[in-house]
Tab-separated table of C-alpha atoms and ligand atoms in Angstrom:
chain	number	residue	atom	x	y	z
Y	9	MET	CA	0.000	0.000	0.000
Y	10	SER	CA	1.036	3.602	-0.543
Y	11	ARG	CA	3.303	5.425	1.866
Y	12	VAL	CA	2.087	8.691	3.328
Y	13	LEU	CA	3.918	11.190	5.510
Y	14	VAL	CA	1.619	13.335	7.634
Y	15	THR	CA	3.182	16.552	8.927
Y	16	GLY	CA	1.479	17.696	12.113
Y	17	GLY	CA	0.200	14.125	12.510
Y	18	CYS	CA	0.277	14.353	16.316
Y	19	GLY	CA	-2.164	17.261	16.245
Y	20	PHE	CA	-5.928	17.287	16.419
Y	21	ILE	CA	-6.824	16.823	12.731
Y	22	GLY	CA	-3.551	15.159	11.679
Y	23	SER	CA	-3.949	12.353	14.231
Y	24	HIS	CA	-7.426	11.512	12.922
Y	25	ILE	CA	-6.023	11.466	9.384
Y	26	VAL	CA	-3.360	9.023	10.604
Y	27	ASP	CA	-6.080	6.787	12.114
Y	28	THR	CA	-8.100	6.836	8.882
Y	29	LEU	CA	-5.062	6.042	6.735
Y	30	LEU	CA	-4.003	3.167	8.989
Y	31	LYS	CA	-7.540	1.771	8.912
Y	32	ASN	CA	-7.331	1.837	5.129
Y	33	GLN	CA	-4.016	-0.041	5.034
Y	34	TYR	CA	-1.741	2.878	4.149
Y	35	GLN	CA	1.793	2.901	5.512
Y	36	VAL	CA	2.032	6.030	7.593
Y	37	ALA	CA	4.761	8.172	9.100
Y	38	VAL	CA	4.219	11.263	11.210
Y	39	PHE	CA	6.499	14.285	11.269
Y	40	ASP	CA	5.829	16.631	14.169
Y	41	ASN	CA	7.661	18.916	16.588
Y	42	LEU	CA	5.013	18.347	19.304
Y	43	SER	CA	4.590	22.098	19.794
Y	44	THR	CA	0.805	21.759	20.046
Y	45	GLY	CA	0.351	18.059	19.279
Y	46	SER	CA	0.839	15.069	21.510
Y	47	ILE	CA	2.547	11.737	20.891
Y	48	GLN	CA	-0.383	10.106	22.734
Y	49	ASN	CA	-2.623	11.025	19.808
Y	50	ILE	CA	-1.013	8.466	17.487
Y	51	ASN	CA	-0.637	4.709	17.424
Y	52	LYS	CA	3.157	4.429	17.567
Y	53	ASP	CA	3.045	0.676	16.941
Y	54	LYS	CA	1.504	1.237	13.551
Y	55	ALA	CA	2.719	4.692	12.457
Y	56	GLU	CA	6.379	5.653	12.348
Y	57	PHE	CA	7.186	8.841	14.224
Y	58	PHE	CA	9.825	11.433	13.302
Y	59	PHE	CA	10.377	14.308	15.682
Y	60	GLY	CA	11.344	17.575	14.003
Y	61	ASP	CA	10.447	21.009	12.763
Y	62	ILE	CA	9.233	21.575	9.203
Y	63	LEU	CA	11.599	24.550	9.064
Y	64	SER	CA	14.621	22.354	9.796
Y	65	LYS	CA	16.722	19.760	7.967
Y	66	ASP	CA	14.984	17.043	10.013
Y	67	LEU	CA	12.196	17.105	7.441
Y	68	GLU	CA	14.523	15.945	4.684
Y	69	THR	CA	16.018	13.262	6.931
Y	70	ALA	CA	12.542	11.873	7.633
Y	71	VAL	CA	11.582	11.876	3.955
Y	72	ALA	CA	14.875	10.265	2.912
Y	73	LEU	CA	14.329	7.478	5.466
Y	74	PHE	CA	10.597	6.873	5.070
Y	75	LYS	CA	10.385	7.493	1.281
Y	76	PRO	CA	6.746	8.597	1.125
Y	77	GLU	CA	4.805	8.780	-2.112
Y	78	TYR	CA	2.404	11.352	-0.663
Y	79	ILE	CA	2.637	14.126	1.911
Y	80	ILE	CA	-0.375	15.360	3.838
Y	81	HIS	CA	0.686	18.723	5.186
Y	82	GLU	CA	-1.150	19.671	8.391
Y	83	ALA	CA	1.660	21.218	10.464
Y	84	ALA	CA	1.051	24.930	10.826
Y	85	GLN	CA	0.611	27.943	13.024
Y	86	THR	CA	-3.169	27.685	13.430
Y	87	SER	CA	-4.242	30.615	15.587
Y	88	VAL	CA	-5.806	33.702	13.960
Y	89	ASN	CA	-5.042	35.757	17.074
Y	90	ARG	CA	-1.410	34.701	17.173
Y	91	SER	CA	-1.067	35.578	13.477
Y	92	ILE	CA	-2.267	39.098	14.218
Y	93	ASN	CA	0.163	39.469	17.113
Y	94	ASN	CA	3.109	37.813	15.366
Y	95	ILE	CA	2.849	38.081	11.583
Y	96	HIS	CA	6.431	36.943	11.138
Y	97	PHE	CA	6.017	33.692	13.036
Y	98	ASP	CA	2.809	32.912	11.156
Y	99	ALA	CA	4.344	33.637	7.745
Y	100	GLU	CA	7.519	31.734	8.476
Y	101	LEU	CA	5.759	28.558	9.548
Y	102	ASN	CA	2.846	28.611	7.131
Y	103	ILE	CA	4.601	29.963	4.028
Y	104	MET	CA	8.257	28.936	4.436
Y	105	GLY	CA	7.161	25.632	5.963
Y	106	THR	CA	5.125	24.855	2.848
Y	107	ILE	CA	7.982	25.973	0.583
Y	108	ASN	CA	10.224	23.483	2.431
Y	109	ILE	CA	7.659	20.768	1.719
Y	110	ILE	CA	7.668	21.736	-1.986
Y	111	ASN	CA	11.485	21.582	-2.138
Y	112	ILE	CA	11.422	18.128	-0.586
Y	113	CYS	CA	8.752	17.029	-3.065
Y	114	ILE	CA	10.953	18.144	-5.976
Y	115	LYS	CA	14.033	16.389	-4.608
Y	116	TYR	CA	12.312	13.121	-3.640
Y	117	SER	CA	9.761	12.926	-6.502
Y	118	ILE	CA	6.732	12.960	-4.208
Y	119	LYS	CA	3.559	12.293	-6.210
Y	120	LYS	CA	1.209	14.637	-4.459
Y	121	VAL	CA	0.798	17.049	-1.561
Y	122	ILE	CA	-2.502	17.407	0.234
Y	123	PHE	CA	-2.607	20.745	1.963
Y	124	ALA	CA	-4.696	21.840	4.942
Y	125	SER	CA	-6.003	25.282	4.069
Y	126	SER	CA	-8.775	27.213	5.741
Y	127	ALA	CA	-12.036	29.127	5.378
Y	128	ALA	CA	-9.926	32.057	6.634
Y	129	VAL	CA	-8.692	32.644	3.050
Y	130	TYR	CA	-12.128	34.045	2.112
Y	131	GLY	CA	-12.389	36.595	4.921
Y	132	ASN	CA	-15.852	38.180	5.075
Y	133	SER	CA	-17.225	36.870	1.797
Y	134	LYS	CA	-20.393	38.439	0.376
Y	135	GLN	CA	-21.616	35.108	-0.986
Y	136	ILE	CA	-23.069	32.638	1.532
Y	137	PRO	CA	-22.474	29.706	1.329
Y	138	VAL	CA	-19.029	30.631	-0.003
Y	139	PRO	CA	-18.264	28.867	-3.295
Y	140	VAL	CA	-14.728	27.612	-3.784
Y	141	ASN	CA	-14.158	30.162	-6.584
Y	142	SER	CA	-15.247	33.084	-4.399
Y	143	ALA	CA	-13.048	36.180	-4.029
Y	144	ILE	CA	-10.046	35.709	-1.739
Y	145	LEU	CA	-10.147	38.508	0.852
Y	146	PRO	CA	-8.424	37.295	4.014
Y	147	ASN	CA	-8.810	39.545	7.045
Y	148	SER	CA	-5.999	37.996	9.077
Y	149	PRO	CA	-2.318	37.199	8.446
Y	150	TYR	CA	-3.288	33.532	8.992
Y	151	GLY	CA	-5.793	33.630	6.096
Y	152	LEU	CA	-3.184	35.327	3.916
Y	153	SER	CA	-0.407	32.886	4.804
Y	154	LYS	CA	-2.653	29.899	4.055
Y	155	TYR	CA	-3.613	31.416	0.699
Y	156	THR	CA	0.012	32.244	-0.161
Y	157	ALA	CA	0.983	28.639	0.565
Y	158	GLU	CA	-1.832	27.489	-1.741
Y	159	GLU	CA	-0.455	29.679	-4.540
Y	160	TYR	CA	3.052	28.222	-4.130
Y	161	LEU	CA	1.578	24.736	-4.457
Y	162	LYS	CA	-0.233	25.702	-7.670
Y	163	LEU	CA	2.985	27.167	-9.047
Y	164	ALA	CA	4.883	24.009	-8.061
Y	165	LYS	CA	2.473	21.992	-10.203
Y	166	ASP	CA	3.161	24.246	-13.220
Y	167	LEU	CA	6.930	24.475	-12.712
Y	168	TYR	CA	7.843	21.052	-11.320
Y	169	GLY	CA	4.829	18.825	-11.989
Y	170	ILE	CA	4.000	18.174	-8.329
Y	171	ASP	CA	0.323	17.320	-7.915
Y	172	TYR	CA	-1.660	18.942	-5.139
Y	173	THR	CA	-5.060	18.898	-3.521
Y	174	ILE	CA	-5.921	21.907	-1.404
Y	175	LEU	CA	-8.608	21.331	1.214
Y	176	ARG	CA	-10.078	24.479	2.759
Y	177	TYR	CA	-11.512	23.311	6.045
Y	178	SER	CA	-14.354	25.150	7.738
Y	179	ASN	CA	-14.415	25.028	11.573
Y	180	VAL	CA	-13.337	21.552	12.581
Y	181	TYR	CA	-14.259	20.043	15.963
Y	182	GLY	CA	-14.067	16.680	17.680
Y	183	PRO	CA	-12.066	14.545	20.101
Y	184	ARG	CA	-8.429	15.556	20.766
Y	185	GLN	CA	-9.018	19.205	19.876
Y	186	ASN	CA	-6.827	21.585	21.779
Y	187	ALA	CA	-9.003	24.407	23.122
Y	188	LEU	CA	-6.411	26.986	21.982
Y	189	GLY	CA	-6.412	26.379	18.221
Y	190	GLU	CA	-8.460	27.722	15.334
Y	191	GLY	CA	-12.087	26.671	15.591
Y	192	GLY	CA	-11.704	25.774	19.233
Y	193	VAL	CA	-15.050	27.227	20.343
Y	194	ILE	CA	-16.751	23.824	20.653
Y	195	SER	CA	-13.849	22.412	22.601
Y	196	ILE	CA	-13.825	25.472	24.885
Y	197	PHE	CA	-17.605	25.360	25.440
Y	198	LEU	CA	-17.579	21.614	26.188
Y	199	ASN	CA	-14.606	21.885	28.536
Y	200	ASN	CA	-16.289	24.768	30.377
Y	201	LEU	CA	-19.507	22.777	30.594
Y	202	ILE	CA	-17.729	19.848	32.192
Y	203	SER	CA	-15.956	22.186	34.638
Y	204	ASN	CA	-19.158	24.143	35.414
Y	205	LEU	CA	-17.606	27.361	34.133
Y	206	ARG	CA	-19.499	30.183	32.441
Y	207	GLN	CA	-19.106	30.481	28.679
Y	208	LYS	CA	-17.604	33.574	27.082
Y	209	ILE	CA	-19.063	34.744	23.776
Y	210	TYR	CA	-17.114	37.306	21.748
Y	211	GLY	CA	-19.331	39.905	20.041
Y	212	ASP	CA	-23.109	39.504	19.927
Y	213	GLY	CA	-23.012	35.748	19.310
Y	214	ASN	CA	-24.859	36.060	16.009
Y	215	GLN	CA	-21.677	35.327	14.030
Y	216	THR	CA	-22.035	31.990	12.269
Y	217	ARG	CA	-19.725	29.032	11.704
Y	218	ASP	CA	-19.843	25.914	9.553
Y	219	PHE	CA	-18.839	23.229	12.067
Y	220	ILE	CA	-17.514	19.993	10.606
Y	221	PHE	CA	-16.716	16.847	12.561
Y	222	VAL	CA	-13.051	15.820	12.426
Y	223	LYS	CA	-13.762	12.314	11.107
Y	224	ASP	CA	-15.434	13.832	8.048
Y	225	VAL	CA	-12.278	15.889	7.492
Y	226	SER	CA	-9.964	12.894	7.797
Y	227	TYR	CA	-12.137	10.997	5.335
Y	228	ALA	CA	-11.876	13.918	2.867
Y	229	ASN	CA	-8.074	13.610	3.074
Y	230	LEU	CA	-8.338	9.897	2.266
Y	231	LYS	CA	-10.518	10.701	-0.745
Y	232	ALA	CA	-8.045	13.378	-1.859
Y	233	LEU	CA	-5.331	10.700	-2.006
Y	234	GLU	CA	-7.507	8.588	-4.259
Y	235	VAL	CA	-8.377	11.167	-6.947
Y	236	ASP	CA	-5.891	11.975	-9.676
Y	237	GLU	CA	-6.844	15.537	-10.414
Y	238	CYS	CA	-5.424	18.612	-8.724
Y	239	GLY	CA	-7.847	21.069	-7.230
Y	240	VAL	CA	-9.088	23.270	-4.440
Y	241	PHE	CA	-12.029	22.097	-2.333
Y	242	ASN	CA	-14.096	23.348	0.578
Y	243	ILE	CA	-14.356	20.720	3.288
Y	244	SER	CA	-17.459	21.771	5.154
Y	245	THR	CA	-21.075	20.887	5.855
Y	246	SER	CA	-22.578	23.796	3.849
Y	247	THR	CA	-24.709	24.652	6.880
Y	248	SER	CA	-24.259	27.391	9.448
Y	249	THR	CA	-24.805	27.676	13.182
Y	250	SER	CA	-24.554	30.877	15.193
Y	251	ILE	CA	-22.453	30.933	18.349
Y	252	ASN	CA	-25.635	31.694	20.332
Y	253	GLN	CA	-27.303	28.600	18.820
Y	254	LEU	CA	-24.242	26.526	19.611
Y	255	PHE	CA	-24.299	27.840	23.185
Y	256	ASN	CA	-27.934	26.714	23.548
Y	257	ILE	CA	-27.301	23.250	22.060
Y	258	ILE	CA	-24.280	22.692	24.302
Y	259	ASN	CA	-26.064	24.000	27.405
Y	260	GLY	CA	-28.817	21.485	26.679
Y	261	LEU	CA	-26.316	18.752	27.521
Y	262	SER	CA	-26.232	19.741	31.170
Y	263	SER	CA	-28.638	20.579	33.968
Y	264	HIS	CA	-26.386	23.473	35.088
Y	265	ILE	CA	-27.320	26.441	32.967
Y	266	PHE	CA	-25.370	29.682	33.351
Y	267	PRO	CA	-25.990	32.680	31.094
Y	268	PRO	CA	-23.005	33.472	28.833
Y	269	ILE	CA	-20.644	36.394	29.400
Y	270	TYR	CA	-20.516	38.603	26.307
Y	271	GLU	CA	-17.052	40.059	25.563
Y	272	PRO	CA	-16.059	42.520	22.792
Y	273	ALA	CA	-15.675	40.973	19.308
Y	274	ARG	CA	-12.116	39.887	18.441
Y	275	ASP	CA	-10.035	41.250	15.561
Y	276	GLY	CA	-9.890	38.934	12.574
Y	277	ASP	CA	-13.087	37.071	13.476
Y	278	ILE	CA	-15.242	36.380	10.438
Y	279	ARG	CA	-18.901	37.373	10.720
Y	280	GLU	CA	-20.559	34.675	8.644
Y	281	SER	CA	-18.879	31.445	7.687
Y	282	GLN	CA	-20.579	28.748	5.639
Y	283	LEU	CA	-18.675	27.049	2.846
Y	284	CYS	CA	-20.312	25.461	-0.179
Y	285	ASN	CA	-19.163	21.837	-0.511
Y	286	LYS	CA	-20.857	20.965	-3.848
Y	287	GLU	CA	-17.570	20.586	-5.770
Y	288	SER	CA	-15.977	18.419	-3.074
Y	289	MET	CA	-18.940	16.057	-3.007
Y	290	LYS	CA	-18.789	15.718	-6.810
Y	291	CYS	CA	-15.027	15.587	-7.477
Y	292	LEU	CA	-13.792	13.857	-4.318
Y	293	ASN	CA	-16.779	11.518	-4.078
Y	294	TRP	CA	-17.025	12.595	-0.447
Y	295	LYS	CA	-19.741	13.900	1.813
Y	296	PRO	CA	-19.913	14.802	5.493
Y	297	LEU	CA	-21.600	11.987	7.422
Y	298	TYR	CA	-21.936	13.412	10.941
Y	299	SER	CA	-24.651	15.868	12.021
Y	300	LEU	CA	-23.630	18.570	14.529
Y	301	GLU	CA	-25.640	16.778	17.229
Y	302	GLU	CA	-23.894	13.434	16.563
Y	303	GLY	CA	-20.476	15.040	16.445
Y	304	LEU	CA	-21.105	16.973	19.671
Y	305	GLU	CA	-22.287	13.821	21.420
Y	306	LEU	CA	-19.119	11.954	20.421
Y	307	THR	CA	-16.913	14.862	21.451
Y	308	TYR	CA	-18.703	15.323	24.783
Y	309	ARG	CA	-18.427	11.605	25.577
Y	310	TYR	CA	-14.716	11.722	24.754
Y	311	LEU	CA	-14.148	14.702	27.054
Y	312	CYS	CA	-16.180	13.096	29.850
Y	313	GLU	CA	-14.061	9.947	29.544
Y	314	GLN	CA	-10.931	12.079	29.610
Y	315	ASN	CA	-12.157	13.740	32.763
Y	316	ASN	CA	-13.108	10.377	34.257
Y	317	SER	CA	-16.567	11.732	34.895
Y	318	LEU	CA	-19.106	9.287	33.573
Y	319	LYS	CA	-21.883	11.652	32.681
Y	320	VAL	CA	-24.954	10.472	30.812
Y	321	PHE	CA	-25.384	12.459	27.615
V	298	LIG	N1	-8.938	23.164	13.531
V	298	LIG	C1	-9.584	23.814	12.587
V	298	LIG	O1	-10.770	24.145	12.724
V	298	LIG	C2	-8.899	24.150	11.288
V	298	LIG	C3	-9.627	24.867	10.327
V	298	LIG	C4	-9.014	25.167	9.121
V	298	LIG	C5	-7.736	24.741	8.861
V	298	LIG	N2	-7.038	24.075	9.822
V	298	LIG	C6	-5.687	23.632	9.495
V	298	LIG	O2	-5.595	22.234	9.742
V	298	LIG	C7	-4.260	21.903	10.143
V	298	LIG	C8	-4.289	21.118	11.438
V	298	LIG	O3	-4.848	21.947	12.440
V	298	LIG	P1	-5.198	21.403	13.898
V	298	LIG	O4	-6.425	22.097	14.340
V	298	LIG	O5	-5.148	19.932	13.911
V	298	LIG	O6	-3.993	22.026	14.744
V	298	LIG	P2	-3.028	21.340	15.826
V	298	LIG	O7	-2.291	22.455	16.466
V	298	LIG	O8	-3.770	20.401	16.685
V	298	LIG	O9	-2.029	20.497	14.917
V	298	LIG	C9	-0.881	21.033	14.323
V	298	LIG	C10	0.225	20.012	14.484
V	298	LIG	O10	1.378	20.513	13.824
V	298	LIG	C11	2.512	20.386	14.694
V	298	LIG	N3	3.440	21.466	14.357
V	298	LIG	C12	3.265	22.795	14.539
V	298	LIG	N4	4.338	23.458	14.111
V	298	LIG	C13	5.214	22.552	13.618
V	298	LIG	C14	6.493	22.634	13.046
V	298	LIG	N5	7.133	23.809	12.902
V	298	LIG	N6	7.095	21.496	12.652
V	298	LIG	C15	6.490	20.283	12.822
V	298	LIG	N7	5.280	20.150	13.376
V	298	LIG	C16	4.629	21.269	13.774
V	298	LIG	C17	1.947	20.522	16.102
V	298	LIG	O11	2.772	19.956	17.102
V	298	LIG	C18	0.620	19.779	15.939
V	298	LIG	O12	0.792	18.389	16.187
V	298	LIG	C19	-3.508	23.223	10.216
V	298	LIG	O13	-2.785	23.395	9.021
V	298	LIG	C20	-4.612	24.253	10.335
V	298	LIG	O14	-4.190	25.508	9.846
V	298	LIG	C21	-7.587	23.762	11.027
């Protein structure tokens, strides 16, 4: 079976991709510097692990040893806020990191790169749901760095013949999510619920998000390995939920109901986010399988188990 290197494979999304690939008989290696990921997230008996930074020579060492045919590139700086406060760090990791991946692909004749991009590339789009060919108007350095990396990958196809699939994820949630990363609102709300803490809502709470369960995202990555064509796809549910609605659904899971604390809106936050997934369903032969309620139930159960508190959902 094919050999796949997953950068950032110890992280939230990357580790689920690793699980899905292993289940489908791929040979998998993970390259990660464990800055936000955890070694506990992967099955070390089945996936090879290389410790290192995508900005360092360790990346080449791992590729030379493992000899992957494909690279799934998840390692990144993922926080919108951090990108605003440290543009340089964001650009270095997300742009130079991807350029390093491209250089490795040229040198080691990698067949294809699958790249984790983001809804953040669209910024505040006027079209809802946002089609994949919508205007690119990022309103954060993170959105811009993700888009710049996409453009380098497209150029690498033209100049060096390296295939790519770019997957623009909407807000991903599920087990193993670190409450600090992009799209962490569900993880934060569920953790607060379990700890009986009041929820904070930034802005008026009417901002919307397109929440997609992490297993649907990992499955999209599997599908992207299977199709030959290069392309850019939204990986989303094509539905939207406001933060106030989410608050009410999540509060319904518990008998302790505290009103939320409303804080000022944060810079770089998108007002409405709902990505059209028509093209992905057609070209990748993929569709999201989990409803928000199902995904929340699975995530809540996971967190309860982690907290050793056997709560009935
Ligand atoms: N979580 C979301 O909702 C979301 C939405 C859109 C796009 N994305 C993208 O999906 C990808 C995965 O995000 P995630 O939520 O799983 O984040 P995460 O922080 O859980 O995972 C990132 C992984 O990359 C590793 N990493 C970071 N910097 C590295 C470096 N310099 N060298 C090697 N490894 C490094 C971390 O240790 C971690 O294991 C990212 O590219 C992110 O931008 C995430």
